[in-house]
Coordinates of C-alpha atoms and ligand atoms in Angstrom, one line a residue:
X1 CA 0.0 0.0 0.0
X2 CA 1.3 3.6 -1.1
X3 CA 0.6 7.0 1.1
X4 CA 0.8 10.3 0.3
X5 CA -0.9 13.9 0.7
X6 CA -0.8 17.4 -0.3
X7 CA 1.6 20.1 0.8
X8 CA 0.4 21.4 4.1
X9 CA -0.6 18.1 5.3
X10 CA -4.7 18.2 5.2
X11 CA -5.4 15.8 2.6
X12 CA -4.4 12.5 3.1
X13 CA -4.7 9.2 1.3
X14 CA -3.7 5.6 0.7
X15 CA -3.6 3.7 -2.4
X16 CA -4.0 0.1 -2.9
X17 CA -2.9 -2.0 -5.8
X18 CA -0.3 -1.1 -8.8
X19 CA 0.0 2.2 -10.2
X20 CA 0.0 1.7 -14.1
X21 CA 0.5 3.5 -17.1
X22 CA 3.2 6.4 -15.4
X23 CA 3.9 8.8 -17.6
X24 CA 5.0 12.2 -17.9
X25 CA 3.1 14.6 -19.9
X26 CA 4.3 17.6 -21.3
X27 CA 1.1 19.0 -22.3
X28 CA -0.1 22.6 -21.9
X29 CA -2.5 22.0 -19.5
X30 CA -0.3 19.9 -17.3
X31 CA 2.1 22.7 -17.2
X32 CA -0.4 24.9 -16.1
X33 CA -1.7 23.0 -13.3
X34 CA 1.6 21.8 -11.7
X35 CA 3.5 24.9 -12.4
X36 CA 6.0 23.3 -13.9
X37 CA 7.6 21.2 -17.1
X38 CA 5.5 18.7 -17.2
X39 CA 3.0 16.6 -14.7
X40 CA 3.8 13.4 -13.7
X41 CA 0.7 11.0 -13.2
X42 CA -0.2 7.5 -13.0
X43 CA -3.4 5.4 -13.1
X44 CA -4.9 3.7 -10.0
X45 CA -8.4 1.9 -9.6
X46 CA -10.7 4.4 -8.0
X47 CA -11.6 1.3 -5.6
X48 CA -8.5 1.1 -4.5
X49 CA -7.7 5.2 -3.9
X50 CA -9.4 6.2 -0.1
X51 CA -8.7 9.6 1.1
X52 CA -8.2 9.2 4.7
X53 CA -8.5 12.7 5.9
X54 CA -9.3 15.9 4.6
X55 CA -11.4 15.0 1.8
X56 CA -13.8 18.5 2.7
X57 CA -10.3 20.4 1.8
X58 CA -10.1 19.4 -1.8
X59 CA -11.4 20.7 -4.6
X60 CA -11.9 19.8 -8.4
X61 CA -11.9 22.0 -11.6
X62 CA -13.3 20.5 -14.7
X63 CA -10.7 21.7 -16.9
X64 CA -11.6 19.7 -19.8
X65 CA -15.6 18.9 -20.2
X66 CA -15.8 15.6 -18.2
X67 CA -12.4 15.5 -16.7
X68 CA -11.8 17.1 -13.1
X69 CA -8.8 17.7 -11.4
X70 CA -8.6 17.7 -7.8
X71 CA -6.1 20.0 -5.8
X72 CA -6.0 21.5 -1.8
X73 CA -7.7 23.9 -1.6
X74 CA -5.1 25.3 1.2
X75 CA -2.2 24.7 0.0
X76 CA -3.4 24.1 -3.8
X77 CA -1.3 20.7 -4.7
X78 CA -2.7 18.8 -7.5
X79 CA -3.0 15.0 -6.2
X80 CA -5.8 13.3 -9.1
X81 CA -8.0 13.5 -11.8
X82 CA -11.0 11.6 -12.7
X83 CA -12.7 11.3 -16.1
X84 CA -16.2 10.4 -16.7
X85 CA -15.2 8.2 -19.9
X86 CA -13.3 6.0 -17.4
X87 CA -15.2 6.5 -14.1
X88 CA -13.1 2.7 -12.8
X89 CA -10.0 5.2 -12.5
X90 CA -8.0 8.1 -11.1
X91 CA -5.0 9.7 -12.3
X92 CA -2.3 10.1 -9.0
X93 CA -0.2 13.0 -9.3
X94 CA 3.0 10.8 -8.3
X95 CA 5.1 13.9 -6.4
X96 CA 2.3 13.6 -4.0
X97 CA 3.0 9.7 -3.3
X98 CA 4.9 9.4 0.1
X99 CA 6.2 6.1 0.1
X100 CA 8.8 4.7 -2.2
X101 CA 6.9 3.3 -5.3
X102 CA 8.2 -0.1 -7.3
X103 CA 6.6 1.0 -10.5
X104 CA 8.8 3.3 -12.9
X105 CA 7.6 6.1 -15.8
X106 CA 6.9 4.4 -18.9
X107 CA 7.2 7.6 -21.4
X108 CA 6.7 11.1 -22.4
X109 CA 3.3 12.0 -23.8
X110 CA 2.3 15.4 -25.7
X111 CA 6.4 15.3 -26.0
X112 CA 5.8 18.0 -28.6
X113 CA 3.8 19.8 -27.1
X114 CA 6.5 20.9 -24.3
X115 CA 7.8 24.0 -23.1
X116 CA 10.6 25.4 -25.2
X117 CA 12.7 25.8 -22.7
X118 CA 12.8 21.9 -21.6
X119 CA 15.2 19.1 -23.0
X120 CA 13.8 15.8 -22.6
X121 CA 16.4 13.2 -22.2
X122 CA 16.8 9.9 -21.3
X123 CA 15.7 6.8 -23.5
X124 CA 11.9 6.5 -22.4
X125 CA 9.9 6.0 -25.6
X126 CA 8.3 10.0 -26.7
X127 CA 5.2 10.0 -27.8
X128 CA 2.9 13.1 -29.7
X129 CA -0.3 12.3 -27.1
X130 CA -1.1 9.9 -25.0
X131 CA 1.0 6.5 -25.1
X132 CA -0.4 3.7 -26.9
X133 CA -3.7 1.6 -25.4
X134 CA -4.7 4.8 -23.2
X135 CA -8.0 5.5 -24.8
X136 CA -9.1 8.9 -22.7
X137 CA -10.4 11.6 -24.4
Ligands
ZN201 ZN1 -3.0 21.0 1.4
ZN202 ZN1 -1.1 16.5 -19.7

C-alpha cells in the first residue's frame, strides 16, 4: 500500500494495488496545473484510492468537459484527476506519493507539445499524445 498527501498536510490518502501506465506529460495544460515542465501522473483503480482525511479540503476544476482535477484547496497541490469516460479510475499526481513506489515512468506523452525551454532526455519511448492503449479523451 502507497501514502501520500498534499503540501500542508490536510489531505491525506492511501492507495491500494499497482500504479499503471506512469507517464510524464508535457502538455499545456499539465504545465499549467503543476506549475512546472511537465506533470507526472499514474493510473490507479478508484476502488482502491481512499482519502483518509481531509477530503472536505479538496477541490476539483473541470478543466476539460468531463475531466476534473482535484487539488487542496489550502495549499493548492494537485493530487488526481478523474474522467467520466473512465469512471473505474484516477490519475495520481505521483510527487504527492509518500512512500517509495516499485513501478517506474513508462514515457513522455504530448512530447511535442512541451515547453521550449525543456530538453527531454533519457531513452523512455516520446510519444505526440497519450501512449499507446490509453483511450481517454
Ligand atoms: Zn494541502
Ligand atoms: Zn497533460
Amino acid at each position: 500500500m502507497y501514502t501520500g498527501g498534499c503540501l500542508c498536510g490536510s489531505v491525506r490518502f492511501e492507495i491500494e494495488g499497482p500504479i499503471r501506465n506512469i507517464v510524464y506529460c508535457h502538455c499545456s495544460q499539465c504545465r499549467k496545473a503543476q506549475g512546472s515542465a511537465f506533470a507526472t501522473n499514474g493510473i490507479v483503480r478508484a476502488s482502491g484510492f481512499k482519502i483518509i482525511s481531509g477530503e472536505d479540503a479538496l477541490t476539483g476544476y473541470e478543466s476539460t468537459p468531463g475531466q476534473t482535477k482535484f487539488f487542496c484547496k489550502i495549499c493548492g497541490s494537485p493530487i488526481l484527476s478523474k474522467s467520466e469516460s473512465s469512471p473505474e479510475d484516477v490519475r495520481v499526481r505521483l510527487g504527492t506519493i509518500d512512500s517509495d513506489i516499485e513501478e517506474r515512468p513508462m514515457a513522455h506523452i504530448f512530447a511535442t507539445s512541451k515547453a521550449n525551454w525543456e530538453g527531454i532526455s533519457g531513452d523512455l519511448p516520446q510519444h505526440e499524445a497519450y501512449e499507446p492503449g490509453r483511450n481517454e479523451r
